[in-house]
């Protein structure tokens, strides 16, 4: 599938790489088809990536794997929220969080309260509000800076 995007120009996305978010993203319920865009040349694909909408190609949201900056992140969900994604296990569950980057990048944060859960066996996902008191804005700049050595 070829798509023309605002941020990446024209890109080729294999159909089997399309992620369907069954309820869309919070605030964007009508956009359900996405591709995960990252720098394939980098060994560590866990830093900032892009969740590129296939429904509205002008829309892409920065995302990242939360464990890269918060290794003890272990969100808890009500089972009923995950049932539509199929059988999840440690091998097929991929967790992403949205990234907020204000004008001052040192204030960048991820949303640990509403992660995106993807079943990699069927590419179905959903953004789910977690139980507990995970922060909506968890700072990431220092963790990424220390990791990258920049």
mmCIF file of C-alpha atoms in Angstrom:
data_model
loop_
_atom_site.group_PDB
_atom_site.id
_atom_site.type_symbol
_atom_site.label_atom_id
_atom_site.label_comp_id
_atom_site.label_asym_id
_atom_site.label_seq_id
_atom_site.Cartn_x
_atom_site.Cartn_y
_atom_site.Cartn_z
ATOM 1 C CA UNK A 1 0.000 0.000 0.000
ATOM 2 C CA UNK A 2 1.437 3.376 -1.022
ATOM 3 C CA UNK A 3 0.407 6.457 0.937
ATOM 4 C CA UNK A 4 1.414 10.080 0.720
ATOM 5 C CA UNK A 5 2.006 11.475 4.217
ATOM 6 C CA UNK A 6 2.578 15.004 5.433
ATOM 7 C CA UNK A 7 5.677 14.134 7.497
ATOM 8 C CA UNK A 8 7.299 11.318 5.527
ATOM 9 C CA UNK A 9 6.291 11.964 1.934
ATOM 10 C CA UNK A 10 5.212 8.952 -0.091
ATOM 11 C CA UNK A 11 5.835 5.674 1.718
ATOM 12 C CA UNK A 12 5.167 2.005 1.074
ATOM 13 C CA UNK A 13 3.473 0.080 3.891
ATOM 14 C CA UNK A 14 2.909 -3.666 3.682
ATOM 15 C CA UNK A 15 -0.731 -4.573 4.354
ATOM 16 C CA UNK A 16 0.333 -7.012 7.087
ATOM 17 C CA UNK A 17 2.002 -4.141 8.986
ATOM 18 C CA UNK A 18 -1.191 -2.100 9.340
ATOM 19 C CA UNK A 19 -2.384 -1.871 12.953
ATOM 20 C CA UNK A 20 -6.119 -1.538 13.539
ATOM 21 C CA UNK A 21 -6.982 0.377 16.701
ATOM 22 C CA UNK A 22 -10.490 -0.897 17.325
ATOM 23 C CA UNK A 23 -11.625 2.339 19.021
ATOM 24 C CA UNK A 24 -9.145 4.692 17.381
ATOM 25 C CA UNK A 25 -7.007 6.934 19.574
ATOM 26 C CA UNK A 26 -8.566 8.954 22.378
ATOM 27 C CA UNK A 27 -9.854 12.094 20.678
ATOM 28 C CA UNK A 28 -9.578 10.513 17.213
ATOM 29 C CA UNK A 29 -12.155 7.676 17.214
ATOM 30 C CA UNK A 30 -12.692 7.654 13.441
ATOM 31 C CA UNK A 31 -9.042 6.996 12.582
ATOM 32 C CA UNK A 32 -8.521 3.278 13.085
ATOM 33 C CA UNK A 33 -5.764 2.179 10.667
ATOM 34 C CA UNK A 34 -2.132 2.994 11.505
ATOM 35 C CA UNK A 35 1.408 2.109 10.561
ATOM 36 C CA UNK A 36 4.331 2.325 12.966
ATOM 37 C CA UNK A 37 7.139 4.360 11.373
ATOM 38 C CA UNK A 38 10.667 4.158 12.806
ATOM 39 C CA UNK A 39 14.262 4.353 11.657
ATOM 40 C CA UNK A 40 15.035 0.790 10.577
ATOM 41 C CA UNK A 41 18.757 1.563 10.522
ATOM 42 C CA UNK A 42 18.877 2.146 14.265
ATOM 43 C CA UNK A 43 19.386 -0.973 16.339
ATOM 44 C CA UNK A 44 17.303 0.407 19.197
ATOM 45 C CA UNK A 45 13.821 0.954 17.784
ATOM 46 C CA UNK A 46 12.406 1.899 21.171
ATOM 47 C CA UNK A 47 12.976 5.618 21.117
ATOM 48 C CA UNK A 48 10.548 8.000 19.433
ATOM 49 C CA UNK A 49 8.576 6.418 16.593
ATOM 50 C CA UNK A 50 5.515 7.632 14.707
ATOM 51 C CA UNK A 51 2.038 6.158 14.625
ATOM 52 C CA UNK A 52 1.030 7.216 11.109
ATOM 53 C CA UNK A 53 -2.677 7.234 10.321
ATOM 54 C CA UNK A 54 -3.629 5.420 7.140
ATOM 55 C CA UNK A 55 -7.140 6.930 7.291
ATOM 56 C CA UNK A 56 -6.006 10.564 7.514
ATOM 57 C CA UNK A 57 -2.479 10.706 6.117
ATOM 58 C CA UNK A 58 -1.839 14.231 7.431
ATOM 59 C CA UNK A 59 -1.980 12.811 10.977
ATOM 60 C CA UNK A 60 0.927 11.114 12.739
ATOM 61 C CA UNK A 61 1.478 10.885 16.485
ATOM 62 C CA UNK A 62 4.846 10.391 18.175
ATOM 63 C CA UNK A 63 4.924 7.247 20.315
ATOM 64 C CA UNK A 64 7.478 5.167 22.169
ATOM 65 C CA UNK A 65 7.898 1.991 24.167
ATOM 66 C CA UNK A 66 7.494 3.118 27.801
ATOM 67 C CA UNK A 67 9.876 0.503 29.205
ATOM 68 C CA UNK A 68 12.751 2.395 27.544
ATOM 69 C CA UNK A 69 12.330 5.229 30.044
ATOM 70 C CA UNK A 70 10.400 3.537 32.861
ATOM 71 C CA UNK A 71 11.617 -0.076 33.145
ATOM 72 C CA UNK A 72 9.197 -0.880 35.977
ATOM 73 C CA UNK A 73 6.090 0.199 34.004
ATOM 74 C CA UNK A 74 3.493 -2.521 34.439
ATOM 75 C CA UNK A 75 0.015 -1.152 33.755
ATOM 76 C CA UNK A 76 -3.034 -3.026 34.980
ATOM 77 C CA UNK A 77 -6.232 -3.240 32.966
ATOM 78 C CA UNK A 78 -9.681 -4.660 33.388
ATOM 79 C CA UNK A 79 -9.759 -7.909 31.417
ATOM 80 C CA UNK A 80 -12.892 -6.845 29.547
ATOM 81 C CA UNK A 81 -10.979 -3.935 27.967
ATOM 82 C CA UNK A 82 -8.466 -6.313 26.396
ATOM 83 C CA UNK A 83 -10.760 -9.152 25.294
ATOM 84 C CA UNK A 84 -11.441 -7.626 21.843
ATOM 85 C CA UNK A 85 -7.712 -7.809 21.050
ATOM 86 C CA UNK A 86 -7.598 -11.586 21.206
ATOM 87 C CA UNK A 87 -5.407 -13.747 23.417
ATOM 88 C CA UNK A 88 -2.521 -11.676 24.777
ATOM 89 C CA UNK A 89 0.709 -13.042 26.208
ATOM 90 C CA UNK A 90 4.242 -11.798 26.865
ATOM 91 C CA UNK A 91 5.342 -12.660 23.327
ATOM 92 C CA UNK A 92 2.582 -10.918 21.377
ATOM 93 C CA UNK A 93 1.801 -7.870 23.504
ATOM 94 C CA UNK A 94 3.340 -4.590 22.355
ATOM 95 C CA UNK A 95 2.813 -1.507 24.513
ATOM 96 C CA UNK A 96 3.255 2.040 23.219
ATOM 97 C CA UNK A 97 2.663 5.398 24.831
ATOM 98 C CA UNK A 98 1.936 8.704 23.172
ATOM 99 C CA UNK A 99 4.659 11.340 23.369
ATOM 100 C CA UNK A 100 4.055 15.017 24.066
ATOM 101 C CA UNK A 101 6.835 17.320 22.868
ATOM 102 C CA UNK A 102 6.248 20.983 23.703
ATOM 103 C CA UNK A 103 8.339 23.860 22.301
ATOM 104 C CA UNK A 104 10.962 23.112 24.946
ATOM 105 C CA UNK A 105 11.984 19.483 24.200
ATOM 106 C CA UNK A 106 13.433 19.108 27.700
ATOM 107 C CA UNK A 107 9.799 19.073 28.872
ATOM 108 C CA UNK A 108 8.813 16.077 26.700
ATOM 109 C CA UNK A 109 6.573 13.524 28.392
ATOM 110 C CA UNK A 110 4.787 10.245 27.728
ATOM 111 C CA UNK A 111 1.266 9.368 28.804
ATOM 112 C CA UNK A 112 1.462 6.347 31.103
ATOM 113 C CA UNK A 113 -2.241 6.546 31.962
ATOM 114 C CA UNK A 114 -3.463 5.688 28.441
ATOM 115 C CA UNK A 115 -1.101 3.249 26.701
ATOM 116 C CA UNK A 116 -1.768 1.703 23.314
ATOM 117 C CA UNK A 117 -1.864 -2.098 23.565
ATOM 118 C CA UNK A 118 -1.262 -4.075 20.354
ATOM 119 C CA UNK A 119 -1.620 -7.802 19.796
ATOM 120 C CA UNK A 120 1.158 -8.462 17.262
ATOM 121 C CA UNK A 121 -0.402 -11.790 16.232
ATOM 122 C CA UNK A 122 -3.418 -10.075 14.644
ATOM 123 C CA UNK A 123 -2.328 -6.376 14.619
ATOM 124 C CA UNK A 124 -5.356 -5.352 16.670
ATOM 125 C CA UNK A 125 -4.865 -2.672 19.264
ATOM 126 C CA UNK A 126 -6.611 -0.232 21.536
ATOM 127 C CA UNK A 127 -5.726 2.770 23.649
ATOM 128 C CA UNK A 128 -6.861 1.918 27.152
ATOM 129 C CA UNK A 129 -7.098 3.933 30.362
ATOM 130 C CA UNK A 130 -5.194 1.990 33.025
ATOM 131 C CA UNK A 131 -6.322 1.272 36.551
ATOM 132 C CA UNK A 132 -4.284 2.983 39.246
ATOM 133 C CA UNK A 133 -2.512 6.283 39.399
ATOM 134 C CA UNK A 134 -0.057 6.243 36.497
ATOM 135 C CA UNK A 135 0.884 9.793 35.484
ATOM 136 C CA UNK A 136 -0.508 11.381 32.337
ATOM 137 C CA UNK A 137 2.761 13.269 31.889
ATOM 138 C CA UNK A 138 5.882 11.279 32.715
ATOM 139 C CA UNK A 139 9.123 13.174 31.833
ATOM 140 C CA UNK A 140 11.407 11.413 29.339
ATOM 141 C CA UNK A 141 14.105 13.893 28.319
ATOM 142 C CA UNK A 142 16.709 12.949 30.948
ATOM 143 C CA UNK A 143 16.194 9.220 30.446
ATOM 144 C CA UNK A 144 16.591 9.504 26.670
ATOM 145 C CA UNK A 145 19.505 11.885 26.939
ATOM 146 C CA UNK A 146 21.351 9.545 29.316
ATOM 147 C CA UNK A 147 20.631 6.555 27.118
ATOM 148 C CA UNK A 148 21.749 8.182 23.898
ATOM 149 C CA UNK A 149 24.742 9.853 25.505
ATOM 150 C CA UNK A 150 23.823 13.180 23.902
#
